[in-house]
PDB file of C-alpha atoms and ligand atoms in Angstrom:
ATOM      1  CA  MET A   1       0.000   0.000   0.000  1.00 45.00           C
ATOM      2  CA  ASN A   2       1.117   3.514  -0.649  1.00 53.00           C
ATOM      3  CA  ASN A   3       1.948   5.999   2.018  1.00 51.00           C
ATOM      4  CA  SER A   4       0.516   9.508   1.974  1.00 46.00           C
ATOM      5  CA  GLN A   5       3.882  11.160   1.266  1.00 52.00           C
ATOM      6  CA  SER A   6       4.192   9.547  -2.132  1.00 87.00           C
ATOM      7  CA  ILE A   7       0.659  10.192  -3.364  1.00 97.00           C
ATOM      8  CA  GLN A   8       0.682  12.641  -6.226  1.00 98.00           C
ATOM      9  CA  ILE A   9      -2.041  15.199  -6.883  1.00 98.00           C
ATOM     10  CA  ALA A  10      -2.641  15.996 -10.556  1.00 98.00           C
ATOM     11  CA  PRO A  11      -5.089  18.834 -11.275  1.00 98.00           C
ATOM     12  CA  SER A  12      -6.796  18.479 -14.657  1.00 98.00           C
ATOM     13  CA  ILE A  13      -6.868  21.778 -16.488  1.00 98.00           C
ATOM     14  CA  LEU A  14     -10.006  20.661 -18.344  1.00 98.00           C
ATOM     15  CA  SER A  15     -12.079  22.411 -15.689  1.00 98.00           C
ATOM     16  CA  ALA A  16      -9.840  25.485 -15.448  1.00 98.00           C
ATOM     17  CA  ASN A  17     -10.627  28.846 -17.022  1.00 98.00           C
ATOM     18  CA  PHE A  18      -9.069  28.438 -20.481  1.00 97.00           C
ATOM     19  CA  ALA A  19      -8.835  32.204 -20.901  1.00 97.00           C
ATOM     20  CA  LYS A  20      -6.579  32.400 -17.846  1.00 97.00           C
ATOM     21  CA  LEU A  21      -4.717  29.126 -17.965  1.00 97.00           C
ATOM     22  CA  ALA A  22      -1.371  30.391 -16.684  1.00 97.00           C
ATOM     23  CA  GLU A  23      -3.004  32.021 -13.635  1.00 98.00           C
ATOM     24  CA  GLU A  24      -4.982  28.874 -12.927  1.00 98.00           C
ATOM     25  CA  ILE A  25      -1.821  26.789 -13.116  1.00 98.00           C
ATOM     26  CA  TYR A  26       0.068  29.085 -10.728  1.00 98.00           C
ATOM     27  CA  LYS A  27      -2.684  28.594  -8.160  1.00 98.00           C
ATOM     28  CA  VAL A  28      -2.387  24.822  -8.116  1.00 98.00           C
ATOM     29  CA  GLU A  29       1.407  24.986  -8.228  1.00 98.00           C
ATOM     30  CA  GLU A  30       1.314  27.165  -5.119  1.00 98.00           C
ATOM     31  CA  GLY A  31      -0.988  24.647  -3.496  1.00 98.00           C
ATOM     32  CA  GLY A  32       1.597  21.918  -4.060  1.00 98.00           C
ATOM     33  CA  ALA A  33       0.301  20.061  -7.122  1.00 98.00           C
ATOM     34  CA  ASP A  34       2.712  17.363  -8.321  1.00 98.00           C
ATOM     35  CA  LEU A  35       1.669  17.004 -11.950  1.00 98.00           C
ATOM     36  CA  LEU A  36      -0.459  18.905 -14.420  1.00 98.00           C
ATOM     37  CA  HIS A  37      -2.991  16.631 -16.141  1.00 99.00           C
ATOM     38  CA  VAL A  38      -3.819  17.682 -19.698  1.00 98.00           C
ATOM     39  CA  ASP A  39      -6.827  16.094 -21.427  1.00 98.00           C
ATOM     40  CA  VAL A  40      -6.546  15.863 -25.206  1.00 99.00           C
ATOM     41  CA  MET A  41      -9.781  14.885 -26.990  1.00 98.00           C
ATOM     42  CA  ASP A  42     -10.458  14.431 -30.700  1.00 98.00           C
ATOM     43  CA  GLY A  43     -14.244  14.292 -31.090  1.00 98.00           C
ATOM     44  CA  HIS A  44     -13.945  10.715 -32.407  1.00 98.00           C
ATOM     45  CA  PHE A  45     -12.802   8.439 -29.622  1.00 98.00           C
ATOM     46  CA  VAL A  46     -14.671  10.681 -27.194  1.00 98.00           C
ATOM     47  CA  PRO A  47     -17.576  13.041 -27.913  1.00 98.00           C
ATOM     48  CA  ASN A  48     -15.690  16.230 -27.159  1.00 98.00           C
ATOM     49  CA  ILE A  49     -12.806  18.291 -28.550  1.00 98.00           C
ATOM     50  CA  THR A  50     -10.229  20.034 -26.391  1.00 98.00           C
ATOM     51  CA  ILE A  51      -6.657  21.042 -27.094  1.00 98.00           C
ATOM     52  CA  GLY A  52      -3.568  19.760 -28.866  1.00 98.00           C
ATOM     53  CA  ALA A  53       0.215  19.885 -28.793  1.00 98.00           C
ATOM     54  CA  PRO A  54       0.533  23.669 -29.459  1.00 98.00           C
ATOM     55  CA  VAL A  55      -1.295  24.430 -26.211  1.00 98.00           C
ATOM     56  CA  VAL A  56       0.862  21.922 -24.337  1.00 98.00           C
ATOM     57  CA  LYS A  57       3.922  23.704 -25.735  1.00 98.00           C
ATOM     58  CA  SER A  58       2.633  27.015 -24.359  1.00 98.00           C
ATOM     59  CA  LEU A  59       1.819  25.480 -20.984  1.00 97.00           C
ATOM     60  CA  LYS A  60       5.328  24.099 -20.763  1.00 98.00           C
ATOM     61  CA  LYS A  61       6.653  27.653 -20.771  1.00 98.00           C
ATOM     62  CA  VAL A  62       4.585  28.727 -17.780  1.00 97.00           C
ATOM     63  CA  THR A  63       4.863  25.739 -15.459  1.00 97.00           C
ATOM     64  CA  ARG A  64       7.630  24.001 -13.566  1.00 95.00           C
ATOM     65  CA  ILE A  65       5.634  20.851 -12.751  1.00 97.00           C
ATOM     66  CA  PRO A  66       5.629  17.853 -15.116  1.00 98.00           C
ATOM     67  CA  LEU A  67       2.964  17.603 -17.817  1.00 98.00           C
ATOM     68  CA  ASP A  68       0.917  14.409 -17.746  1.00 99.00           C
ATOM     69  CA  VAL A  69      -0.858  14.272 -21.101  1.00 99.00           C
ATOM     70  CA  HIS A  70      -3.910  12.015 -21.436  1.00 99.00           C
ATOM     71  CA  LEU A  71      -4.636  11.307 -25.087  1.00 99.00           C
ATOM     72  CA  MET A  72      -8.294  10.461 -25.709  1.00 99.00           C
ATOM     73  CA  ILE A  73      -7.771  10.263 -29.451  1.00 98.00           C
ATOM     74  CA  GLU A  74      -7.813   7.713 -32.241  1.00 98.00           C
ATOM     75  CA  LYS A  75      -4.491   6.848 -33.843  1.00 98.00           C
ATOM     76  CA  PRO A  76      -2.415   8.152 -30.921  1.00 98.00           C
ATOM     77  CA  GLU A  77       0.707   6.799 -32.660  1.00 98.00           C
ATOM     78  CA  ASN A  78       0.495   9.718 -35.105  1.00 98.00           C
ATOM     79  CA  PHE A  79       0.970  12.329 -32.381  1.00 98.00           C
ATOM     80  CA  ILE A  80       3.730  10.938 -30.153  1.00 98.00           C
ATOM     81  CA  GLU A  81       6.429  13.127 -31.648  1.00 98.00           C
ATOM     82  CA  ASP A  82       4.289  16.280 -31.490  1.00 98.00           C
ATOM     83  CA  PHE A  83       3.610  15.857 -27.792  1.00 98.00           C
ATOM     84  CA  GLN A  84       7.211  15.015 -27.033  1.00 98.00           C
ATOM     85  CA  GLN A  85       8.359  18.144 -28.869  1.00 98.00           C
ATOM     86  CA  ALA A  86       5.793  20.141 -26.916  1.00 98.00           C
ATOM     87  CA  GLY A  87       7.429  19.145 -23.626  1.00 98.00           C
ATOM     88  CA  THR A  88       5.303  16.247 -22.367  1.00 98.00           C
ATOM     89  CA  GLN A  89       6.858  14.153 -19.600  1.00 98.00           C
ATOM     90  CA  ILE A  90       4.206  11.445 -19.290  1.00 98.00           C
ATOM     91  CA  LEU A  91       2.145  10.401 -22.307  1.00 99.00           C
ATOM     92  CA  THR A  92      -0.877   8.145 -21.909  1.00 99.00           C
ATOM     93  CA  VAL A  93      -2.810   6.417 -24.692  1.00 99.00           C
ATOM     94  CA  HIS A  94      -6.048   4.466 -24.444  1.00 98.00           C
ATOM     95  CA  GLN A  95      -5.911   0.697 -24.736  1.00 98.00           C
ATOM     96  CA  GLU A  96      -9.215   0.713 -26.637  1.00 98.00           C
ATOM     97  CA  VAL A  97      -7.808   2.617 -29.629  1.00 98.00           C
ATOM     98  CA  SER A  98      -4.257   1.278 -29.678  1.00 97.00           C
ATOM     99  CA  HIS A  99      -4.150  -1.595 -32.145  1.00 96.00           C
ATOM    100  CA  HIS A 100      -0.425  -2.103 -31.598  1.00 98.00           C
ATOM    101  CA  LEU A 101      -0.134  -1.071 -28.000  1.00 98.00           C
ATOM    102  CA  HIS A 102       3.310  -2.567 -27.435  1.00 98.00           C
ATOM    103  CA  ARG A 103       4.718  -0.661 -30.414  1.00 98.00           C
ATOM    104  CA  ILE A 104       3.147   2.587 -29.214  1.00 98.00           C
ATOM    105  CA  ILE A 105       4.496   2.178 -25.675  1.00 98.00           C
ATOM    106  CA  GLN A 106       7.986   1.532 -27.038  1.00 98.00           C
ATOM    107  CA  ALA A 107       7.759   4.600 -29.271  1.00 98.00           C
ATOM    108  CA  ILE A 108       6.777   6.797 -26.321  1.00 98.00           C
ATOM    109  CA  LYS A 109       9.649   5.490 -24.189  1.00 98.00           C
ATOM    110  CA  GLU A 110      12.157   5.760 -27.026  1.00 98.00           C
ATOM    111  CA  ARG A 111      11.312   9.448 -27.139  1.00 98.00           C
ATOM    112  CA  GLY A 112      12.282   9.817 -23.489  1.00 98.00           C
ATOM    113  CA  MET A 113       8.788  10.105 -22.038  1.00 98.00           C
ATOM    114  CA  LYS A 114       7.096   7.949 -19.451  1.00 98.00           C
ATOM    115  CA  ALA A 115       4.379   5.801 -20.998  1.00 99.00           C
ATOM    116  CA  GLY A 116       0.870   5.296 -19.706  1.00 98.00           C
ATOM    117  CA  VAL A 117      -2.078   3.148 -20.738  1.00 98.00           C
ATOM    118  CA  ALA A 118      -5.620   4.201 -19.893  1.00 99.00           C
ATOM    119  CA  ILE A 119      -8.609   1.886 -19.619  1.00 98.00           C
ATOM    120  CA  ASN A 120     -12.255   2.879 -19.790  1.00 98.00           C
ATOM    121  CA  PRO A 121     -14.681   1.890 -17.027  1.00 98.00           C
ATOM    122  CA  SER A 122     -15.951  -1.030 -19.148  1.00 98.00           C
ATOM    123  CA  THR A 123     -12.470  -2.365 -19.975  1.00 98.00           C
ATOM    124  CA  PRO A 124     -11.259  -5.146 -17.652  1.00 98.00           C
ATOM    125  CA  ILE A 125      -7.777  -4.965 -16.177  1.00 98.00           C
ATOM    126  CA  ASN A 126      -6.773  -8.328 -17.607  1.00 97.00           C
ATOM    127  CA  VAL A 127      -6.242  -6.697 -21.034  1.00 98.00           C
ATOM    128  CA  LEU A 128      -3.103  -5.250 -19.422  1.00 97.00           C
ATOM    129  CA  ASP A 129      -1.568  -8.589 -18.412  1.00 96.00           C
ATOM    130  CA  CYS A 130       1.040  -8.693 -21.183  1.00 96.00           C
ATOM    131  CA  ILE A 131       1.843  -4.979 -21.354  1.00 98.00           C
ATOM    132  CA  LEU A 132       2.019  -4.163 -17.635  1.00 98.00           C
ATOM    133  CA  PRO A 133       5.789  -4.699 -17.266  1.00 98.00           C
ATOM    134  CA  GLU A 134       6.361  -2.181 -20.081  1.00 98.00           C
ATOM    135  CA  VAL A 135       4.297   0.737 -18.810  1.00 98.00           C
ATOM    136  CA  ASP A 136       5.083   3.416 -16.243  1.00 98.00           C
ATOM    137  CA  GLN A 137       1.484   4.141 -15.345  1.00 98.00           C
ATOM    138  CA  VAL A 138      -1.984   2.715 -15.772  1.00 99.00           C
ATOM    139  CA  VAL A 139      -4.808   5.226 -15.902  1.00 99.00           C
ATOM    140  CA  VAL A 140      -7.956   3.735 -14.433  1.00 99.00           C
ATOM    141  CA  MET A 141     -10.884   5.780 -15.700  1.00 99.00           C
ATOM    142  CA  SER A 142     -13.525   6.225 -13.036  1.00 99.00           C
ATOM    143  CA  VAL A 143     -15.837   8.053 -15.457  1.00 99.00           C
ATOM    144  CA  ASN A 144     -16.444   7.518 -19.158  1.00 98.00           C
ATOM    145  CA  PRO A 145     -13.881   9.770 -20.800  1.00 98.00           C
ATOM    146  CA  GLY A 146     -14.985  12.931 -22.569  1.00 98.00           C
ATOM    147  CA  PHE A 147     -16.081  15.433 -19.963  1.00 98.00           C
ATOM    148  CA  GLY A 148     -15.167  16.879 -16.629  1.00 98.00           C
ATOM    149  CA  GLY A 149     -17.616  17.064 -13.760  1.00 98.00           C
ATOM    150  CA  GLN A 150     -19.073  13.557 -14.040  1.00 98.00           C
ATOM    151  CA  LYS A 151     -19.944  11.263 -11.163  1.00 98.00           C
ATOM    152  CA  PHE A 152     -17.402   8.711  -9.895  1.00 98.00           C
ATOM    153  CA  ILE A 153     -18.312   5.160 -10.960  1.00 98.00           C
ATOM    154  CA  PRO A 154     -18.084   3.094  -7.726  1.00 98.00           C
ATOM    155  CA  TYR A 155     -16.992  -0.108  -9.524  1.00 98.00           C
ATOM    156  CA  ALA A 156     -13.668   1.602 -10.241  1.00 98.00           C
ATOM    157  CA  ILE A 157     -12.666   0.963  -6.610  1.00 98.00           C
ATOM    158  CA  SER A 158     -12.610  -2.798  -7.123  1.00 98.00           C
ATOM    159  CA  LYS A 159     -10.605  -2.381 -10.341  1.00 98.00           C
ATOM    160  CA  ILE A 160      -8.032  -0.233  -8.538  1.00 98.00           C
ATOM    161  CA  LYS A 161      -7.707  -2.822  -5.770  1.00 98.00           C
ATOM    162  CA  ALA A 162      -7.317  -5.690  -8.234  1.00 98.00           C
ATOM    163  CA  LEU A 163      -4.731  -3.765 -10.245  1.00 98.00           C
ATOM    164  CA  ARG A 164      -2.809  -2.846  -7.090  1.00 98.00           C
ATOM    165  CA  ASN A 165      -2.670  -6.555  -6.164  1.00 98.00           C
ATOM    166  CA  LEU A 166      -1.547  -7.521  -9.650  1.00 97.00           C
ATOM    167  CA  ILE A 167       1.227  -4.911  -9.657  1.00 98.00           C
ATOM    168  CA  THR A 168       2.419  -5.921  -6.185  1.00 97.00           C
ATOM    169  CA  GLN A 169       2.325  -9.639  -6.942  1.00 97.00           C
ATOM    170  CA  SER A 170       4.241  -9.078 -10.173  1.00 96.00           C
ATOM    171  CA  GLY A 171       6.928  -7.111  -8.341  1.00 97.00           C
ATOM    172  CA  LEU A 172       6.391  -4.103 -10.609  1.00 98.00           C
ATOM    173  CA  LYS A 173       6.641  -0.384  -9.881  1.00 96.00           C
ATOM    174  CA  THR A 174       3.859   0.714 -12.240  1.00 98.00           C
ATOM    175  CA  ASN A 175       1.940   3.715 -10.949  1.00 98.00           C
ATOM    176  CA  ILE A 176      -1.841   3.691 -10.771  1.00 98.00           C
ATOM    177  CA  LEU A 177      -3.433   6.996 -11.768  1.00 98.00           C
ATOM    178  CA  VAL A 178      -7.164   7.339 -11.214  1.00 99.00           C
ATOM    179  CA  ASP A 179      -9.084   9.836 -13.320  1.00 99.00           C
ATOM    180  CA  GLY A 180     -12.648  11.089 -13.096  1.00 98.00           C
ATOM    181  CA  GLY A 181     -15.165  12.106 -10.467  1.00 98.00           C
ATOM    182  CA  ILE A 182     -12.619  12.507  -7.669  1.00 98.00           C
ATOM    183  CA  LYS A 183     -13.356  15.211  -5.090  1.00 98.00           C
ATOM    184  CA  PRO A 184     -11.748  16.200  -1.801  1.00 97.00           C
ATOM    185  CA  ASP A 185     -14.345  14.079   0.008  1.00 96.00           C
ATOM    186  CA  ASN A 186     -13.795  10.806  -1.870  1.00 97.00           C
ATOM    187  CA  CYS A 187     -10.079  11.033  -2.680  1.00 98.00           C
ATOM    188  CA  LEU A 188      -9.129   9.062   0.420  1.00 97.00           C
ATOM    189  CA  SER A 189     -11.098   5.985  -0.629  1.00 97.00           C
ATOM    190  CA  VAL A 190      -9.414   6.082  -4.050  1.00 98.00           C
ATOM    191  CA  VAL A 191      -5.966   6.273  -2.461  1.00 98.00           C
ATOM    192  CA  LYS A 192      -6.770   3.554   0.058  1.00 97.00           C
ATOM    193  CA  ALA A 193      -7.840   1.298  -2.817  1.00 98.00           C
ATOM    194  CA  GLY A 194      -4.327   1.675  -4.264  1.00 98.00           C
ATOM    195  CA  ALA A 195      -4.003   4.848  -6.336  1.00 98.00           C
ATOM    196  CA  ASP A 196      -0.575   6.504  -6.545  1.00 98.00           C
ATOM    197  CA  ILE A 197      -1.793   9.554  -8.458  1.00 98.00           C
ATOM    198  CA  ILE A 198      -5.210  11.206  -8.289  1.00 98.00           C
ATOM    199  CA  VAL A 199      -6.575  13.529 -10.973  1.00 99.00           C
ATOM    200  CA  LEU A 200      -9.070  16.200  -9.990  1.00 98.00           C
ATOM    201  CA  GLY A 201     -10.559  18.629 -12.485  1.00 98.00           C
ATOM    202  CA  SER A 202     -13.814  20.147 -11.249  1.00 98.00           C
ATOM    203  CA  GLY A 203     -12.909  18.976  -7.738  1.00 98.00           C
ATOM    204  CA  ILE A 204     -10.127  21.592  -7.748  1.00 98.00           C
ATOM    205  CA  PHE A 205     -10.865  24.251 -10.366  1.00 98.00           C
ATOM    206  CA  HIS A 206     -14.573  24.577  -9.603  1.00 98.00           C
ATOM    207  CA  THR A 207     -13.890  25.350  -5.965  1.00 98.00           C
ATOM    208  CA  PRO A 208     -13.610  28.963  -4.728  1.00 98.00           C
ATOM    209  CA  ASP A 209      -9.886  28.667  -3.962  1.00 98.00           C
ATOM    210  CA  PRO A 210      -8.037  25.999  -6.018  1.00 98.00           C
ATOM    211  CA  MET A 211      -4.781  26.614  -4.141  1.00 98.00           C
ATOM    212  CA  GLU A 212      -6.423  25.924  -0.788  1.00 98.00           C
ATOM    213  CA  THR A 213      -8.241  22.923  -2.224  1.00 98.00           C
ATOM    214  CA  VAL A 214      -4.964  21.275  -3.254  1.00 98.00           C
ATOM    215  CA  LYS A 215      -3.599  21.905   0.245  1.00 98.00           C
ATOM    216  CA  LYS A 216      -6.768  20.514   1.792  1.00 97.00           C
ATOM    217  CA  ILE A 217      -6.499  17.333  -0.290  1.00 98.00           C
ATOM    218  CA  ARG A 218      -2.865  16.921   0.790  1.00 97.00           C
ATOM    219  CA  ASN A 219      -3.853  17.368   4.445  1.00 95.00           C
ATOM    220  CA  THR A 220      -6.666  14.862   4.098  1.00 94.00           C
ATOM    221  CA  LEU A 221      -4.267  12.275   2.713  1.00 94.00           C
ATOM    222  CA  GLU A 222      -1.588  12.956   5.319  1.00 90.00           C
ATOM    223  CA  LEU A 223      -3.901  12.937   8.308  1.00 81.00           C
ATOM    224  CA  LYS A 224      -6.050   9.966   7.424  1.00 74.00           C
ATOM    225  CA  MET A 225      -3.747   7.483   5.736  1.00 69.00           C
TER     226      MET A 225
HETATM  227  C1  DX5 B   1     -12.308  12.954 -18.441  1.00 90.14           C
HETATM  228  C2  DX5 B   1     -10.914  13.452 -18.223  1.00 90.14           C
HETATM  229  C3  DX5 B   1     -10.628  13.828 -16.825  1.00 90.14           C
HETATM  230  C4  DX5 B   1     -11.443  14.975 -16.332  1.00 90.14           C
HETATM  231  C5  DX5 B   1     -11.664  14.806 -14.886  1.00 90.14           C
HETATM  232  O1  DX5 B   1     -12.449  12.488 -19.730  1.00 90.14           O
HETATM  233  O2  DX5 B   1      -9.973  12.469 -18.602  1.00 90.14           O
HETATM  234  O3  DX5 B   1      -9.238  14.078 -16.627  1.00 90.14           O
HETATM  235  O4  DX5 B   1     -10.852  16.226 -16.536  1.00 90.14           O
HETATM  236  O5  DX5 B   1     -12.550  15.789 -14.463  1.00 90.14           O
HETATM  237  P1  DX5 B   1     -13.299  15.643 -13.095  1.00 90.14           P
HETATM  238  O6  DX5 B   1     -12.285  15.568 -12.011  1.00 90.14           O
HETATM  239  O7  DX5 B   1     -14.146  16.880 -13.016  1.00 90.14           O
HETATM  240  O8  DX5 B   1     -14.129  14.390 -13.171  1.00 90.14           O
HETATM  241 ZN1   ZN B   2      -7.845  12.749 -17.998  1.00 90.14          ZN
END
């Protein structure tokens, strides 16, 4: 099981004010955010469109914390170089749209980035059996990808626990990132189930004081773990 010190908090800028992105990022940096989660959507794999590599490149110039880019796009293999050039540290692709997942993971790592694989709520963890030793992080989706502000799907807790057991039993160091529907009041249960990294979008940026919210989440994890 993790300890509270190593749990990483990754605000998702999807719920930030896009007209004031740099200011929004400074707030969560001040609060002690560990990673910046960037949701890239193509309107095909998911029913929404967000941002691409040029915005990531601009964000890179205004932040000192690592960029964790979550690609919710078809043919992610076509964009690996663009996101690496933009300054991405961790690049995650979805298992459901990666026909040659092993090849994609290798390509991400060859470009010096950490590689992640995301699975939708309806995708079982056993699809990861063969690839797990190759990936740096698994993104367990606790909402159907496409939008911020959705409700946490409770079944995700059992998937996180099963994945944590699998990683431990296999002697691996793969991180578990959980994404979707996490708020300050349910983050502890997600971490106790086995998450190493928690993503919060609306749970941080739709609060009156995002900086204080990040601090509050950190306190919750430190006091209650
Ligand atoms: C959903 C995205 C999430 C989203 C989370 O498709 O991958 O990262 O921003 O937003 P909240 O925390 O509001 O559910
Ligand atoms: Zn995401």
